[in-house]
Amino acid sequence: MNLLKGWGFGTLLLLASFLGTSLLGGLEFVKVDFSQRIFIYLLSLIPF
């Protein structure tokens, strides 16, 4: 249950950040920040 909750939260976070960047800045910002997003997403997969 904890893992599922973390996964759902990570997915929402990822979607929100992608939506935010597509609205705000386009592809340059996404390219710069993409690896950081993946890192945060992977961290959110780990159940605490």
mmCIF file of N, CA and C in Angstrom:
data_model
loop_
_atom_site.group_PDB
_atom_site.id
_atom_site.type_symbol
_atom_site.label_atom_id
_atom_site.label_comp_id
_atom_site.label_asym_id
_atom_site.label_seq_id
_atom_site.Cartn_x
_atom_site.Cartn_y
_atom_site.Cartn_z
ATOM 1 N N MET A 1 0.829 -1.206 0.000
ATOM 2 C CA MET A 1 0.000 0.000 0.000
ATOM 3 C C MET A 1 0.863 1.255 0.000
ATOM 4 N N ASN A 2 1.931 1.228 0.802
ATOM 5 C CA ASN A 2 2.859 2.358 0.853
ATOM 6 C C ASN A 2 3.536 2.584 -0.493
ATOM 7 N N LEU A 3 3.930 1.474 -1.134
ATOM 8 C CA LEU A 3 4.587 1.551 -2.431
ATOM 9 C C LEU A 3 3.648 2.135 -3.475
ATOM 10 N N LEU A 4 2.395 1.689 -3.446
ATOM 11 C CA LEU A 4 1.396 2.172 -4.397
ATOM 12 C C LEU A 4 1.140 3.658 -4.220
ATOM 13 N N LYS A 5 1.052 4.082 -2.949
ATOM 14 C CA LYS A 5 0.824 5.497 -2.654
ATOM 15 C C LYS A 5 2.009 6.342 -3.138
ATOM 16 N N GLY A 6 3.212 5.868 -2.900
ATOM 17 C CA GLY A 6 4.405 6.569 -3.359
ATOM 18 C C GLY A 6 4.469 6.645 -4.875
ATOM 19 N N TRP A 7 4.102 5.552 -5.532
ATOM 20 C CA TRP A 7 4.123 5.512 -6.995
ATOM 21 C C TRP A 7 3.107 6.480 -7.577
ATOM 22 N N GLY A 8 1.918 6.503 -6.997
ATOM 23 C CA GLY A 8 0.876 7.423 -7.452
ATOM 24 C C GLY A 8 1.293 8.871 -7.266
ATOM 25 N N PHE A 9 1.907 9.157 -6.127
ATOM 26 C CA PHE A 9 2.380 10.512 -5.845
ATOM 27 C C PHE A 9 3.476 10.921 -6.821
ATOM 28 N N GLY A 10 4.385 10.003 -7.079
ATOM 29 C CA GLY A 10 5.466 10.283 -8.024
ATOM 30 C C GLY A 10 4.946 10.561 -9.423
ATOM 31 N N THR A 11 3.946 9.779 -9.834
ATOM 32 C CA THR A 11 3.358 9.967 -11.161
ATOM 33 C C THR A 11 2.664 11.311 -11.263
ATOM 34 N N LEU A 12 1.914 11.671 -10.221
ATOM 35 C CA LEU A 12 1.246 12.974 -10.202
ATOM 36 C C LEU A 12 2.254 14.115 -10.249
ATOM 37 N N LEU A 13 3.335 13.954 -9.482
ATOM 38 C CA LEU A 13 4.385 14.972 -9.455
ATOM 39 C C LEU A 13 5.016 15.143 -10.830
ATOM 40 N N LEU A 14 5.289 14.004 -11.475
ATOM 41 C CA LEU A 14 5.896 14.033 -12.798
ATOM 42 C C LEU A 14 4.976 14.694 -13.813
ATOM 43 N N LEU A 15 3.697 14.313 -13.787
ATOM 44 C CA LEU A 15 2.722 14.904 -14.705
ATOM 45 C C LEU A 15 2.577 16.402 -14.479
ATOM 46 N N ALA A 16 2.517 16.789 -13.209
ATOM 47 C CA ALA A 16 2.358 18.208 -12.880
ATOM 48 C C ALA A 16 3.564 19.015 -13.359
ATOM 49 N N SER A 17 4.751 18.465 -13.178
ATOM 50 C CA SER A 17 5.950 19.187 -13.596
ATOM 51 C C SER A 17 6.036 19.293 -15.113
ATOM 52 N N PHE A 18 5.627 18.235 -15.813
ATOM 53 C CA PHE A 18 5.617 18.298 -17.273
ATOM 54 C C PHE A 18 4.599 19.307 -17.783
ATOM 55 N N LEU A 19 3.416 19.310 -17.173
ATOM 56 C CA LEU A 19 2.400 20.288 -17.553
ATOM 57 C C LEU A 19 2.885 21.705 -17.288
ATOM 58 N N GLY A 20 3.488 21.896 -16.122
ATOM 59 C CA GLY A 20 3.995 23.215 -15.763
ATOM 60 C C GLY A 20 5.050 23.711 -16.734
ATOM 61 N N THR A 21 5.982 22.830 -17.111
ATOM 62 C CA THR A 21 7.048 23.265 -18.011
ATOM 63 C C THR A 21 6.530 23.497 -19.419
ATOM 64 N N SER A 22 5.570 22.692 -19.865
ATOM 65 C CA SER A 22 5.037 22.897 -21.215
ATOM 66 C C SER A 22 4.266 24.208 -21.290
ATOM 67 N N LEU A 23 3.614 24.580 -20.183
ATOM 68 C CA LEU A 23 2.921 25.865 -20.141
ATOM 69 C C LEU A 23 3.906 27.025 -20.030
ATOM 70 N N LEU A 24 4.937 26.857 -19.214
ATOM 71 C CA LEU A 24 5.833 27.973 -18.908
ATOM 72 C C LEU A 24 6.945 28.175 -19.922
ATOM 73 N N GLY A 25 7.684 27.095 -20.202
ATOM 74 C CA GLY A 25 8.941 27.361 -20.888
ATOM 75 C C GLY A 25 9.264 26.567 -22.132
ATOM 76 N N GLY A 26 8.475 25.548 -22.465
ATOM 77 C CA GLY A 26 8.819 24.774 -23.648
ATOM 78 C C GLY A 26 9.971 23.806 -23.415
ATOM 79 N N LEU A 27 10.618 23.415 -24.495
ATOM 80 C CA LEU A 27 11.519 22.268 -24.468
ATOM 81 C C LEU A 27 12.863 22.523 -23.812
ATOM 82 N N GLU A 28 13.375 23.733 -23.896
ATOM 83 C CA GLU A 28 14.691 24.016 -23.323
ATOM 84 C C GLU A 28 14.712 23.731 -21.826
ATOM 85 N N PHE A 29 13.684 24.199 -21.141
ATOM 86 C CA PHE A 29 13.595 24.003 -19.701
ATOM 87 C C PHE A 29 13.450 22.524 -19.356
ATOM 88 N N VAL A 30 12.674 21.810 -20.164
ATOM 89 C CA VAL A 30 12.486 20.377 -19.943
ATOM 90 C C VAL A 30 13.805 19.641 -20.112
ATOM 91 N N LYS A 31 14.568 20.014 -21.140
ATOM 92 C CA LYS A 31 15.840 19.343 -21.389
ATOM 93 C C LYS A 31 16.811 19.540 -20.237
ATOM 94 N N VAL A 32 16.859 20.760 -19.715
ATOM 95 C CA VAL A 32 17.769 21.055 -18.611
ATOM 96 C C VAL A 32 17.371 20.278 -17.357
ATOM 97 N N ASP A 33 16.072 20.194 -17.109
ATOM 98 C CA ASP A 33 15.591 19.701 -15.829
ATOM 99 C C ASP A 33 15.161 18.238 -15.849
ATOM 100 N N PHE A 34 15.320 17.583 -16.998
ATOM 101 C CA PHE A 34 14.736 16.254 -17.170
ATOM 102 C C PHE A 34 15.367 15.208 -16.257
ATOM 103 N N SER A 35 16.699 15.185 -16.177
ATOM 104 C CA SER A 35 17.380 14.190 -15.354
ATOM 105 C C SER A 35 17.067 14.392 -13.878
ATOM 106 N N GLN A 36 16.929 15.659 -13.483
ATOM 107 C CA GLN A 36 16.571 15.946 -12.096
ATOM 108 C C GLN A 36 15.173 15.417 -11.784
ATOM 109 N N ARG A 37 14.247 15.573 -12.748
ATOM 110 C CA ARG A 37 12.896 15.056 -12.560
ATOM 111 C C ARG A 37 12.875 13.552 -12.401
ATOM 112 N N ILE A 38 13.657 12.870 -13.244
ATOM 113 C CA ILE A 38 13.711 11.413 -13.173
ATOM 114 C C ILE A 38 14.265 10.983 -11.826
ATOM 115 N N PHE A 39 15.272 11.694 -11.336
ATOM 116 C CA PHE A 39 15.860 11.399 -10.039
ATOM 117 C C PHE A 39 14.831 11.546 -8.920
ATOM 118 N N ILE A 40 14.080 12.642 -8.948
ATOM 119 C CA ILE A 40 13.034 12.874 -7.952
ATOM 120 C C ILE A 40 11.959 11.798 -8.042
ATOM 121 N N TYR A 41 11.606 11.430 -9.275
ATOM 122 C CA TYR A 41 10.601 10.396 -9.497
ATOM 123 C C TYR A 41 11.051 9.060 -8.921
ATOM 124 N N LEU A 42 12.300 8.691 -9.164
ATOM 125 C CA LEU A 42 12.827 7.440 -8.635
ATOM 126 C C LEU A 42 12.881 7.466 -7.114
ATOM 127 N N LEU A 43 13.229 8.620 -6.548
ATOM 128 C CA LEU A 43 13.215 8.756 -5.097
ATOM 129 C C LEU A 43 11.814 8.563 -4.535
ATOM 130 N N SER A 44 10.820 9.068 -5.253
ATOM 131 C CA SER A 44 9.447 8.957 -4.767
ATOM 132 C C SER A 44 8.928 7.525 -4.864
ATOM 133 N N LEU A 45 9.583 6.689 -5.676
ATOM 134 C CA LEU A 45 9.181 5.284 -5.769
ATOM 135 C C LEU A 45 9.575 4.494 -4.525
ATOM 136 N N ILE A 46 10.595 4.989 -3.820
ATOM 137 C CA ILE A 46 11.081 4.276 -2.636
ATOM 138 C C ILE A 46 10.120 4.507 -1.473
ATOM 139 N N PRO A 47 9.533 3.434 -0.950
ATOM 140 C CA PRO A 47 8.630 3.598 0.198
ATOM 141 C C PRO A 47 9.413 3.936 1.463
ATOM 142 N N PHE A 48 8.998 4.968 2.160
ATOM 143 C CA PHE A 48 9.696 5.380 3.379
ATOM 144 C C PHE A 48 9.035 4.805 4.617
#
